[in-house]
Amino acid sequence: MCGYGLSDSTVGIIGLGRIVPLVRLAEESDFVVVTCALTPATQGMCNKDFFSRMKKTSVFVNTSRGAVVNQEDLYDALAQGQIAAAGLDVTTPEPLPTDHPLLSLENCGKLPRWLKWVAESAQRSLGLWSAADWPTCQAGQPAEPPPAQAAVTCIVRSRWEGQVQD
């Protein structure tokens, strides 16, 4: 799993304000991070169709609710090499039984195992952005990246202007 970093990557975040169309987010993101609430509209939205639109090199991370993801479809996408990897902070049920098929995959991890890698990668790639940068991003303005760091593109839609910010 090592080798994937945020440098020069597009990070699509589901659940951060108004998101670009889900199809575009899946197709363009190198990392897809799911943070949305579980509602009737979001239940099972990360499914076979969603995973089939992702890049083969994409990493999928779910920190929202387990039921937002169709876990059988995620298993198939990972096992068939349709996507590169997945990190799961939440599952259905929680915790997963130790014999669950997702846990047998080398390219799928329960987030406590991933936490150190993700934190180190984010620190190296982004530095520590302060919370003060968040209002700037929400207003549709790009935050200043830390010096000497590669750019990371986040696909979000400004809730004030309704325009995609790349």
mmCIF file of C-alpha atoms in Angstrom, residues 73-157:
data_model
loop_
_atom_site.group_PDB
_atom_site.id
_atom_site.type_symbol
_atom_site.label_atom_id
_atom_site.label_comp_id
_atom_site.label_asym_id
_atom_site.label_seq_id
_atom_site.Cartn_x
_atom_site.Cartn_y
_atom_site.Cartn_z
ATOM 1 C CA ASP A 73 -19.330 -4.256 -4.689
ATOM 2 C CA LEU A 74 -16.266 -2.781 -2.966
ATOM 3 C CA TYR A 75 -14.850 -6.274 -2.456
ATOM 4 C CA ASP A 76 -15.367 -7.091 -6.146
ATOM 5 C CA ALA A 77 -13.765 -3.807 -7.267
ATOM 6 C CA LEU A 78 -10.703 -4.437 -5.080
ATOM 7 C CA ALA A 79 -10.375 -8.148 -5.878
ATOM 8 C CA GLN A 80 -10.646 -7.513 -9.639
ATOM 9 C CA GLY A 81 -8.194 -4.604 -9.604
ATOM 10 C CA GLN A 82 -10.872 -2.120 -10.611
ATOM 11 C CA ILE A 83 -9.519 0.259 -7.935
ATOM 12 C CA ALA A 84 -6.126 0.190 -6.238
ATOM 13 C CA ALA A 85 -6.956 0.196 -2.544
ATOM 14 C CA ALA A 86 -9.458 1.002 0.179
ATOM 15 C CA GLY A 87 -9.231 2.150 3.777
ATOM 16 C CA LEU A 88 -12.283 1.656 5.955
ATOM 17 C CA ASP A 89 -12.840 3.489 9.207
ATOM 18 C CA VAL A 90 -16.441 2.270 9.337
ATOM 19 C CA THR A 91 -18.163 -0.878 8.103
ATOM 20 C CA THR A 92 -21.452 -2.733 8.311
ATOM 21 C CA PRO A 93 -21.485 -4.453 10.718
ATOM 22 C CA GLU A 94 -19.014 -2.701 12.981
ATOM 23 C CA PRO A 95 -16.652 -4.336 13.608
ATOM 24 C CA LEU A 96 -16.434 -6.647 10.626
ATOM 25 C CA PRO A 97 -16.255 -10.338 11.496
ATOM 26 C CA THR A 98 -12.663 -11.532 11.319
ATOM 27 C CA ASP A 99 -13.549 -13.858 8.425
ATOM 28 C CA HIS A 100 -15.156 -11.099 6.308
ATOM 29 C CA PRO A 101 -13.888 -11.231 2.700
ATOM 30 C CA LEU A 102 -12.770 -7.571 2.719
ATOM 31 C CA LEU A 103 -10.293 -8.341 5.491
ATOM 32 C CA SER A 104 -8.657 -11.041 3.365
ATOM 33 C CA LEU A 105 -7.541 -8.525 0.727
ATOM 34 C CA GLU A 106 -4.042 -7.063 0.797
ATOM 35 C CA ASN A 107 -5.344 -3.819 -0.747
ATOM 36 C CA CYS A 108 -8.041 -3.201 1.871
ATOM 37 C CA GLY A 109 -7.356 -2.074 5.384
ATOM 38 C CA LYS A 110 -9.288 -1.166 8.471
ATOM 39 C CA LEU A 111 -8.198 2.405 9.201
ATOM 40 C CA PRO A 112 -6.408 1.931 12.502
ATOM 41 C CA ARG A 113 -3.793 0.036 10.445
ATOM 42 C CA TRP A 114 -3.734 2.881 7.885
ATOM 43 C CA LEU A 115 -3.777 5.801 10.272
ATOM 44 C CA LYS A 116 -0.008 6.125 10.665
ATOM 45 C CA TRP A 117 0.586 5.887 6.884
ATOM 46 C CA VAL A 118 -2.146 8.407 6.059
ATOM 47 C CA ALA A 119 -0.971 10.862 8.705
ATOM 48 C CA GLU A 120 2.661 10.662 7.574
ATOM 49 C CA SER A 121 1.721 10.966 3.896
ATOM 50 C CA ALA A 122 -0.532 13.946 4.532
ATOM 51 C CA GLN A 123 2.127 15.632 6.640
ATOM 52 C CA ARG A 124 4.803 15.151 3.991
ATOM 53 C CA SER A 125 2.546 16.261 1.144
ATOM 54 C CA LEU A 126 0.602 19.082 2.697
ATOM 55 C CA GLY A 127 2.332 20.143 5.846
ATOM 56 C CA LEU A 128 -0.049 21.131 8.586
ATOM 57 C CA TRP A 129 -2.694 23.453 7.207
ATOM 58 C CA SER A 130 -4.326 25.441 9.920
ATOM 59 C CA ALA A 131 -8.048 25.637 10.477
ATOM 60 C CA ALA A 132 -7.731 29.272 9.447
ATOM 61 C CA ASP A 133 -7.364 28.123 5.806
ATOM 62 C CA TRP A 134 -10.792 26.472 5.821
ATOM 63 C CA PRO A 135 -12.904 29.668 5.505
ATOM 64 C CA THR A 136 -10.770 30.665 2.519
ATOM 65 C CA CYS A 137 -11.532 27.363 0.785
ATOM 66 C CA GLN A 138 -15.220 27.578 1.676
ATOM 67 C CA ALA A 139 -15.356 31.054 0.112
ATOM 68 C CA GLY A 140 -14.146 29.542 -3.142
ATOM 69 C CA GLN A 141 -10.592 30.843 -2.868
ATOM 70 C CA PRO A 142 -7.649 28.442 -2.921
ATOM 71 C CA ALA A 143 -5.686 28.201 0.290
ATOM 72 C CA GLU A 144 -2.001 28.957 0.038
ATOM 73 C CA PRO A 145 -0.119 25.661 -0.049
ATOM 74 C CA PRO A 146 2.776 25.212 2.315
ATOM 75 C CA PRO A 147 6.088 26.280 0.797
ATOM 76 C CA ALA A 148 7.909 23.738 -1.376
ATOM 77 C CA GLN A 149 4.982 21.330 -1.376
ATOM 78 C CA ALA A 150 3.275 19.834 -4.409
ATOM 79 C CA ALA A 151 -0.273 20.866 -5.148
ATOM 80 C CA VAL A 152 -3.240 18.726 -4.217
ATOM 81 C CA THR A 153 -6.488 19.354 -6.050
ATOM 82 C CA CYS A 154 -9.685 19.006 -4.056
ATOM 83 C CA ILE A 155 -12.898 18.774 -6.014
ATOM 84 C CA VAL A 156 -15.476 20.717 -4.054
ATOM 85 C CA ARG A 157 -18.204 23.115 -4.969
#
